[in-house]
PDB file of C-alpha atoms in Angstrom:
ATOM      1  CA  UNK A   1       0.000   0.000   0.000  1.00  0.00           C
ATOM      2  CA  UNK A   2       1.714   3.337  -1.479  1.00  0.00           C
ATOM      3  CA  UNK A   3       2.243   5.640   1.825  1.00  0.00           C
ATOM      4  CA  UNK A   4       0.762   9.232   1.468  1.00  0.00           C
ATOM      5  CA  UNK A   5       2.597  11.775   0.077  1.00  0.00           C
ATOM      6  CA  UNK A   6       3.969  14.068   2.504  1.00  0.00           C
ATOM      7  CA  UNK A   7       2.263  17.776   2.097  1.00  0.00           C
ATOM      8  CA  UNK A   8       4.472  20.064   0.268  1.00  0.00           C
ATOM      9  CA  UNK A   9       5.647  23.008   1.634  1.00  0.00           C
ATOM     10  CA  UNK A  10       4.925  26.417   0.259  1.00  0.00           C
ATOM     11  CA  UNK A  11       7.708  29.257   0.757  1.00  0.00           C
ATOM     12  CA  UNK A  12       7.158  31.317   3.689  1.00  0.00           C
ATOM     13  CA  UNK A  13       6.235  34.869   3.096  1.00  0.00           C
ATOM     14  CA  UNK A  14       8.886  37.381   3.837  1.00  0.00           C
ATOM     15  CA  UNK A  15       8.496  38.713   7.577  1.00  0.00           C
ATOM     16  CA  UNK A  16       5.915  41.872   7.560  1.00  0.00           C
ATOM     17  CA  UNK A  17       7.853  45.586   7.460  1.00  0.00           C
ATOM     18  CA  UNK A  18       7.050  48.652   8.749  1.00  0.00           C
ATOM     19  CA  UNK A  19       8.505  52.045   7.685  1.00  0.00           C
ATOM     20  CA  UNK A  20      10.346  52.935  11.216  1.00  0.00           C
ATOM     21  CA  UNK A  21      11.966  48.655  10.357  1.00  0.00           C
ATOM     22  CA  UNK A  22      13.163  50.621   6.891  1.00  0.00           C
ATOM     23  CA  UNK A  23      14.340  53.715   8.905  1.00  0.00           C
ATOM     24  CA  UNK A  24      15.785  52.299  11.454  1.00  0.00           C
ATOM     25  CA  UNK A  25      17.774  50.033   9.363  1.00  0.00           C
ATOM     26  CA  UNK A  26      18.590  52.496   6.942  1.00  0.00           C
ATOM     27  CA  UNK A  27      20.306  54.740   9.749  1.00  0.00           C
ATOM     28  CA  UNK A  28      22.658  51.888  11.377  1.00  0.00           C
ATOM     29  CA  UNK A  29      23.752  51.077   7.826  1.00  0.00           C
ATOM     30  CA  UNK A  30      24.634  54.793   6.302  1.00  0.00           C
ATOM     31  CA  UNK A  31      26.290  55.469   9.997  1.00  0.00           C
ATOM     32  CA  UNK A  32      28.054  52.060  10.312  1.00  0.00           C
ATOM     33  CA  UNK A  33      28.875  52.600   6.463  1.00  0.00           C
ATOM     34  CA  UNK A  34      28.353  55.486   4.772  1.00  0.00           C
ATOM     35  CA  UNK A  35      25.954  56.544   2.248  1.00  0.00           C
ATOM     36  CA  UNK A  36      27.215  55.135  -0.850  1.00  0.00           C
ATOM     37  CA  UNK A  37      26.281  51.711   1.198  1.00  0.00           C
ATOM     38  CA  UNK A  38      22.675  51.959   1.195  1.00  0.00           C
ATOM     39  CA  UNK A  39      21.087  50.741  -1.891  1.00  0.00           C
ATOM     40  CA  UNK A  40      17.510  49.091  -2.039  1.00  0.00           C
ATOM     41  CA  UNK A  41      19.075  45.885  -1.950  1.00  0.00           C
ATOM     42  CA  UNK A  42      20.912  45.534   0.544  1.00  0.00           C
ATOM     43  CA  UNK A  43      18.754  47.281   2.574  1.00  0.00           C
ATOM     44  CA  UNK A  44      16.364  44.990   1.876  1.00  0.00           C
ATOM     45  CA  UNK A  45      18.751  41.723   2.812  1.00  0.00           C
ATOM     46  CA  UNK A  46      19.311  43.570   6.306  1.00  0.00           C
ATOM     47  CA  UNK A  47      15.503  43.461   7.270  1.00  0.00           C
ATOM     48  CA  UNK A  48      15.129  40.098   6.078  1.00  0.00           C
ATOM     49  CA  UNK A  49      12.933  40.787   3.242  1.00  0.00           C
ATOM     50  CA  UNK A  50      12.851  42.133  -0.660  1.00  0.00           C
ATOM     51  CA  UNK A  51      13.728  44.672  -2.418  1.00  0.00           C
ATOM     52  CA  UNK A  52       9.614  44.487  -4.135  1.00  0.00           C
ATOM     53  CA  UNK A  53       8.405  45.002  -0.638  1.00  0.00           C
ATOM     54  CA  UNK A  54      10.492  47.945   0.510  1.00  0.00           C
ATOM     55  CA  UNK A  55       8.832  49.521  -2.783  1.00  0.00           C
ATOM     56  CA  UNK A  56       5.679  49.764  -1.057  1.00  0.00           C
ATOM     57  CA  UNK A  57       6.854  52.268   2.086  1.00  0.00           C
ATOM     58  CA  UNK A  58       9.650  53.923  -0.223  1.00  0.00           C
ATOM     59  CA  UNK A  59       9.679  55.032  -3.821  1.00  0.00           C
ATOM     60  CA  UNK A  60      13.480  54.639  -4.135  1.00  0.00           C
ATOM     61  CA  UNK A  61      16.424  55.825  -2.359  1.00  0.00           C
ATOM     62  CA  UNK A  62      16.058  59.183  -2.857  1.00  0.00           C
ATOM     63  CA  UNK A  63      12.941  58.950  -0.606  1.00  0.00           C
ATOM     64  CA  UNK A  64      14.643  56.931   1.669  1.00  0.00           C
ATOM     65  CA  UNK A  65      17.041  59.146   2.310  1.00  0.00           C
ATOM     66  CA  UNK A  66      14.909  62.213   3.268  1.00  0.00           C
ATOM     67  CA  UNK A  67      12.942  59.683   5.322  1.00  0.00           C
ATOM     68  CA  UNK A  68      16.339  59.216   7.583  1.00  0.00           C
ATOM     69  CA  UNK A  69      17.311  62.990   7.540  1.00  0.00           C
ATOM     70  CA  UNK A  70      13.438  63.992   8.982  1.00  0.00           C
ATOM     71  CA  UNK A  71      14.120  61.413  11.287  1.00  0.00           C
ATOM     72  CA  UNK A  72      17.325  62.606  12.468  1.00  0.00           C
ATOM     73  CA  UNK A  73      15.976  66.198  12.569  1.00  0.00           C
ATOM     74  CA  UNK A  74      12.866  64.837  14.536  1.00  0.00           C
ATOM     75  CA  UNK A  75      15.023  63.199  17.007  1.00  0.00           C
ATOM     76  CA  UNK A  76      18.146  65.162  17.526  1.00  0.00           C
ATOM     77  CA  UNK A  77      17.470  69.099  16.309  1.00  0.00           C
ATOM     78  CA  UNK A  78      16.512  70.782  19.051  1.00  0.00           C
ATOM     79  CA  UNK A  79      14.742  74.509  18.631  1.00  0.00           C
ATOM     80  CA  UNK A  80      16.773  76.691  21.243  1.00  0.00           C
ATOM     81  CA  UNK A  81      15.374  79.334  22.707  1.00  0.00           C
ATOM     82  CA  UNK A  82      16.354  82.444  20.264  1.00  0.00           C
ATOM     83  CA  UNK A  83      17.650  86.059  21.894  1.00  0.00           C
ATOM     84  CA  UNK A  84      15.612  88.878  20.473  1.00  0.00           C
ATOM     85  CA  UNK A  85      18.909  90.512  18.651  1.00  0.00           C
ATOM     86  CA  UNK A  86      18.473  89.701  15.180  1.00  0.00           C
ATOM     87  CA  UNK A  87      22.692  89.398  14.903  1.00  0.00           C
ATOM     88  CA  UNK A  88      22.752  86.862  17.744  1.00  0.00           C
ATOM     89  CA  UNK A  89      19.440  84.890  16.360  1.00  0.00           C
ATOM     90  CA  UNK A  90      21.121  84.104  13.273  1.00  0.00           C
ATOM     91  CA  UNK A  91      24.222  82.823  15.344  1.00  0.00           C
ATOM     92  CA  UNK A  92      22.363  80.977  17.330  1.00  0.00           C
ATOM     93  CA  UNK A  93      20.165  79.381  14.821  1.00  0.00           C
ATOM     94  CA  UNK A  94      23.574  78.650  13.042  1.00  0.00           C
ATOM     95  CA  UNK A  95      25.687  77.244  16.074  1.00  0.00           C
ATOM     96  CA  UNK A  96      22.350  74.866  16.409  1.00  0.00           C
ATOM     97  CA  UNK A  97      22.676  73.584  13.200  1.00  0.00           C
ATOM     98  CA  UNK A  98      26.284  72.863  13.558  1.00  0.00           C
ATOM     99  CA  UNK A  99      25.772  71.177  16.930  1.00  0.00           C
ATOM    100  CA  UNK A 100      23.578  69.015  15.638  1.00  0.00           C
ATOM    101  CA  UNK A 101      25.350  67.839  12.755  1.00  0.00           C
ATOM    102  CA  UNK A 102      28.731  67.685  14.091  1.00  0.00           C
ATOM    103  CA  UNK A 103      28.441  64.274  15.116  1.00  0.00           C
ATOM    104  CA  UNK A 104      26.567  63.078  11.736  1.00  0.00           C
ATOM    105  CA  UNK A 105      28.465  63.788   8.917  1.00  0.00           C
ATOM    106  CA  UNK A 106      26.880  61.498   6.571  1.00  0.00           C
ATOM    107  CA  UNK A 107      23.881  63.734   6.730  1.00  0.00           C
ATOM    108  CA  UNK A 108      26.057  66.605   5.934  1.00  0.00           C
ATOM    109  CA  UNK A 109      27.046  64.151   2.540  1.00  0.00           C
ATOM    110  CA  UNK A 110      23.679  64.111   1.479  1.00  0.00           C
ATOM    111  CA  UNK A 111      22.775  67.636   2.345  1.00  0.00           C
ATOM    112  CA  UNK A 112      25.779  69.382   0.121  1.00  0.00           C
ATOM    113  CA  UNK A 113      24.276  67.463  -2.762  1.00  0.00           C
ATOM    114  CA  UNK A 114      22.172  70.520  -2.601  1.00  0.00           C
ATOM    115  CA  UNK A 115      18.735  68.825  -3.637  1.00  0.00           C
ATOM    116  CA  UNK A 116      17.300  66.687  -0.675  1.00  0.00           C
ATOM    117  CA  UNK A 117      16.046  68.306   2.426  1.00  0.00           C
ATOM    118  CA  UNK A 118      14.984  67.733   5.833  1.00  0.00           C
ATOM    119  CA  UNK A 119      11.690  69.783   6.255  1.00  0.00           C
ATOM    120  CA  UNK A 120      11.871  69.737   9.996  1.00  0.00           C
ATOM    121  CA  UNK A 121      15.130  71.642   9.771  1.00  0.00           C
ATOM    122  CA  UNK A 122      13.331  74.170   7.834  1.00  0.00           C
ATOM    123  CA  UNK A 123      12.410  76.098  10.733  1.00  0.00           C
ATOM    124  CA  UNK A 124      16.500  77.101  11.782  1.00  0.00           C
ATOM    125  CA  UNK A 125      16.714  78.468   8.258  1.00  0.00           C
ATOM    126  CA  UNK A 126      14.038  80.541   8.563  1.00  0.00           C
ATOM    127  CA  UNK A 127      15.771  81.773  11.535  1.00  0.00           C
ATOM    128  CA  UNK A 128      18.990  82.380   9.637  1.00  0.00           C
ATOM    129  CA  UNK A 129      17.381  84.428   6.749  1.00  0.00           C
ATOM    130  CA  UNK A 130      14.533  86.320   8.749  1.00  0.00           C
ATOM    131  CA  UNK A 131      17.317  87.737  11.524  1.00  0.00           C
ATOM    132  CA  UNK A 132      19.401  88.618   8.160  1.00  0.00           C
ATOM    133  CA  UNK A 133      16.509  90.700   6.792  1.00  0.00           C
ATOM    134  CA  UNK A 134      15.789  92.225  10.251  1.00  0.00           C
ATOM    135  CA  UNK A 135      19.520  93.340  10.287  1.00  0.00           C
ATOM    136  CA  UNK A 136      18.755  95.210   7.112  1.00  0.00           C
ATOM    137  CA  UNK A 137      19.285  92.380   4.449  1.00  0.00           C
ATOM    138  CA  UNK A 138      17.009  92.194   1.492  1.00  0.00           C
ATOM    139  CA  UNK A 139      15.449  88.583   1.508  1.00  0.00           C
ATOM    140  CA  UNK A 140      17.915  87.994  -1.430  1.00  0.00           C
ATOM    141  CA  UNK A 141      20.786  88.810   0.575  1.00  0.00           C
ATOM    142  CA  UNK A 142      19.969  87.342   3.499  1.00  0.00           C
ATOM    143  CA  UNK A 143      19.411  84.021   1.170  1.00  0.00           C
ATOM    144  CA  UNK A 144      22.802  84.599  -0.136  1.00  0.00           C
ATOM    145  CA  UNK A 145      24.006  84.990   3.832  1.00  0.00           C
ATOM    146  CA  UNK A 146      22.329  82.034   5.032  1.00  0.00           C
ATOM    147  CA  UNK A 147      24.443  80.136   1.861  1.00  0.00           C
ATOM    148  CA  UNK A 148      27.382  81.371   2.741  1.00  0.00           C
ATOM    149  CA  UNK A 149      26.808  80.091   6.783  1.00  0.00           C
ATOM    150  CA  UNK A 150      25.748  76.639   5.455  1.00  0.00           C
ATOM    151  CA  UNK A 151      28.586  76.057   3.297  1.00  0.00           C
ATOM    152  CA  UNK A 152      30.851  77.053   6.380  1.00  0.00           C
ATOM    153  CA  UNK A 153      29.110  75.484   8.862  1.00  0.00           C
ATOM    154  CA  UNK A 154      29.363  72.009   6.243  1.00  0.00           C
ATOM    155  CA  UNK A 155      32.866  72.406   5.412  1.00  0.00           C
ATOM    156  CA  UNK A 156      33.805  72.962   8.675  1.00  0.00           C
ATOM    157  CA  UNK A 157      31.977  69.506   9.511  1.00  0.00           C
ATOM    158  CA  UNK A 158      33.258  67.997   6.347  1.00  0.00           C
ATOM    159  CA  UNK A 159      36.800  68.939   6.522  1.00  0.00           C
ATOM    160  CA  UNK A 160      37.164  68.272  10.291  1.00  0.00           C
ATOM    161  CA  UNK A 161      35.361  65.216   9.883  1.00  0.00           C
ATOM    162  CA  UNK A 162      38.164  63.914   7.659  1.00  0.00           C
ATOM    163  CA  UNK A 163      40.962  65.116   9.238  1.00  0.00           C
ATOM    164  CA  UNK A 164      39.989  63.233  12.634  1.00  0.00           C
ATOM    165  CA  UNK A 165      39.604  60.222  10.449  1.00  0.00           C
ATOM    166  CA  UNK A 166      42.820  60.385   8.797  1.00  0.00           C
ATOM    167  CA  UNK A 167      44.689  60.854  12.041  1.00  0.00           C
ATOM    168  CA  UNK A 168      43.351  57.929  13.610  1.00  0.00           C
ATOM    169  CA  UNK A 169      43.845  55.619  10.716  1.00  0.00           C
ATOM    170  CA  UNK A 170      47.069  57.006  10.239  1.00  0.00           C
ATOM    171  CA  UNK A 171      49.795  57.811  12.876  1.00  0.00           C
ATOM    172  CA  UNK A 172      52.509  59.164  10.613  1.00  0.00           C
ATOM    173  CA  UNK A 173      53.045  62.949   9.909  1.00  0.00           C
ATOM    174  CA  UNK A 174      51.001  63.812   6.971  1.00  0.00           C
ATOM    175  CA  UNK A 175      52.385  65.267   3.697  1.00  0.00           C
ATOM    176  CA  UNK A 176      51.548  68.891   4.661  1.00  0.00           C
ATOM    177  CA  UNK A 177      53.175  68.297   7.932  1.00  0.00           C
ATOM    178  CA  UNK A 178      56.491  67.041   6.163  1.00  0.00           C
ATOM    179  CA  UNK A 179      56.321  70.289   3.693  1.00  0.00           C
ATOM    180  CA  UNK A 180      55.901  72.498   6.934  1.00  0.00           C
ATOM    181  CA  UNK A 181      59.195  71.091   8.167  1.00  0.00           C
ATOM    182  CA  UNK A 182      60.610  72.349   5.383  1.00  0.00           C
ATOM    183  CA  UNK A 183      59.509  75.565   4.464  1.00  0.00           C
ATOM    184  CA  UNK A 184      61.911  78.302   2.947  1.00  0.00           C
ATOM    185  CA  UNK A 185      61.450  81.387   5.724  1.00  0.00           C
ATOM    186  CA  UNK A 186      62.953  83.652   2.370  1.00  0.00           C
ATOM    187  CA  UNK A 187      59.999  82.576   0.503  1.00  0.00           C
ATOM    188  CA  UNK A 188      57.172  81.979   2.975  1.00  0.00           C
ATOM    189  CA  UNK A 189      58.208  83.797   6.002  1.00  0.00           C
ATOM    190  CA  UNK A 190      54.629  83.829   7.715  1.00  0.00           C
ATOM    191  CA  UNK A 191      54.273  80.379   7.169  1.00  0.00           C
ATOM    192  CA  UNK A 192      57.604  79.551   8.519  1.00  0.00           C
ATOM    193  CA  UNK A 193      56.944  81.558  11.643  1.00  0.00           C
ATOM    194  CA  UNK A 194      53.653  79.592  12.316  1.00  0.00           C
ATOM    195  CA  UNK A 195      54.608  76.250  10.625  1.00  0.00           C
ATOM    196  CA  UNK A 196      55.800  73.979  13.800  1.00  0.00           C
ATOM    197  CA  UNK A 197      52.202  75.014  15.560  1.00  0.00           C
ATOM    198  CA  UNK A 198      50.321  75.034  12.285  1.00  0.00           C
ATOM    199  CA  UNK A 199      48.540  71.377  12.817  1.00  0.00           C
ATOM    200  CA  UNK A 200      47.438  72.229  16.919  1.00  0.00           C
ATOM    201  CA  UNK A 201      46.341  76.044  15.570  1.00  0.00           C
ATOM    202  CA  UNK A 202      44.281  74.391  12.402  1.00  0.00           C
ATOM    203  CA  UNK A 203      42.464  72.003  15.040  1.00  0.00           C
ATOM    204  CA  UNK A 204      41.155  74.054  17.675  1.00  0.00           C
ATOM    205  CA  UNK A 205      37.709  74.764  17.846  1.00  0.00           C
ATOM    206  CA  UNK A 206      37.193  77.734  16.210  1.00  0.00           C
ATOM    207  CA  UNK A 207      33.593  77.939  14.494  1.00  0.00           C
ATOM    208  CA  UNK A 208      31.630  80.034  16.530  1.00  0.00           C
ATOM    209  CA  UNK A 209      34.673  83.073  16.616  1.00  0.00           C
ATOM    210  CA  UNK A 210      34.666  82.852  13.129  1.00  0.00           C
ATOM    211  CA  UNK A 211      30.845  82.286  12.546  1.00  0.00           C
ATOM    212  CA  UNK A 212      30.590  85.863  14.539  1.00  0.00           C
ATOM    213  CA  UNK A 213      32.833  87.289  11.978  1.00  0.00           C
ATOM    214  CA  UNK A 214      30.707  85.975   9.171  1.00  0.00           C
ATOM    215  CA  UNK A 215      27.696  87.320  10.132  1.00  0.00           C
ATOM    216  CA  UNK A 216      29.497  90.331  10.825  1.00  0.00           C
ATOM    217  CA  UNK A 217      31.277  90.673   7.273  1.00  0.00           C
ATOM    218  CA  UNK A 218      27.605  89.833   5.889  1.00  0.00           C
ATOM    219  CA  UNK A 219      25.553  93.202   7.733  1.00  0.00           C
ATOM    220  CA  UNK A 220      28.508  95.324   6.581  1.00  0.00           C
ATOM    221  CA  UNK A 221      26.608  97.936   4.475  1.00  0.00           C
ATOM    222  CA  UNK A 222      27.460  97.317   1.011  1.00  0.00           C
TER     223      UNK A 222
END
């Protein structure tokens, strides 16, 4: 007598996802990794699921993307309470962005691309430009002032960013370093005078000194 055949087995459904699984997810991999790291795919082999099903809580990456940077702005952008000086509102409001991104700089990646936004952050630039045109900007200069604070506040982040990480992977004196040694005091005799405390003087924690002077250069009456 022929034994029954046993019941076959379907595939199991991928697990369910929500959108904060796809956030949450997405953050620990652009932070462990960097951005160029998060694709659909792989994203999509870290949750345990597909790439088809991701599709229906995010368009692409693109989305995704401004999905983590509301998220970080949600959790970690704080509003501070603003002085009524115009001058020291935009400081403020500036110093607060910094702060914030300091310790993210893969946010400050995708933000100099100049085309994805955090709309919960929008709130510090209208800070930024509305002290501007209190201080006597027009609302076109002050948007030309608040550019000029955001790409130093993201330079500052950037370049500090990868000088910390190229000291620590890295022990040796860098190549500048080595040229400093040897400058010719004839031909670069402020350099020389400056060049054997030119790494400690480039690393100190200057941005809010020189964010003052910004704002200050930008109310100068043209």
């Amino acid at each position: 007598m022929s034994q029954p055949s046993a019941p076959r087995k379907t595939p199991g459904r991928p697990a369910r996802i929500s959108r904060q699984d796809i956030i949450e997810t997405g953050r620990r991999i652009v932070t462990e990794e960097g951005v160029d790291r998060l694709t659909m795919r792989r994203l999509a082999k870290d949750i345990g699921s597909t790439p088809m099903a991701l599709y229906h809580h995010v368009r692409d990456k693109e989305e995704l993307l401004v999905l983590l940077l509301d998220d970080y702005a949600a959790r970690t952008m704080r509003r501070p309470e603003l002085p009524a000086d115009p001058r020291e509102r935009v400081v403020v409001a500036a110093a607060a962005i910094h702060g914030a991104l300091a310790d993210c700089p893969w946010i400050v990646e995708v933000l100099t691309a100049d085309d994805l936004m955090s709309t919960s952050a929008l709130w510090f630039v209208e800070q930024i430009v509305d002290g501007l045109v209190e201080c006597g900007l027009t609302p076109e200069q002050a948007v030309h002032g608040y550019r000029a604070i955001w790409y130093y506040t993201a330079g500052e982040i950037v370049i500090r960013t990868a000088a910390a990480r190229r000291r620590a992977a890295d022990e040796r004196p860098t190549y500048r370093e080595q040229v400093f040694g040897e400058l010719d005091p004839d031909e670069y005799p402020r350099l020389a005078q400056v060049a054997d405390r030119w790494a400690p003087l480039t690393s100190q924690d200057t941005f809010l000194v020189q964010l003052r002077a910004l704002v200050d250069g930008l109310l100068i009456p043209r």
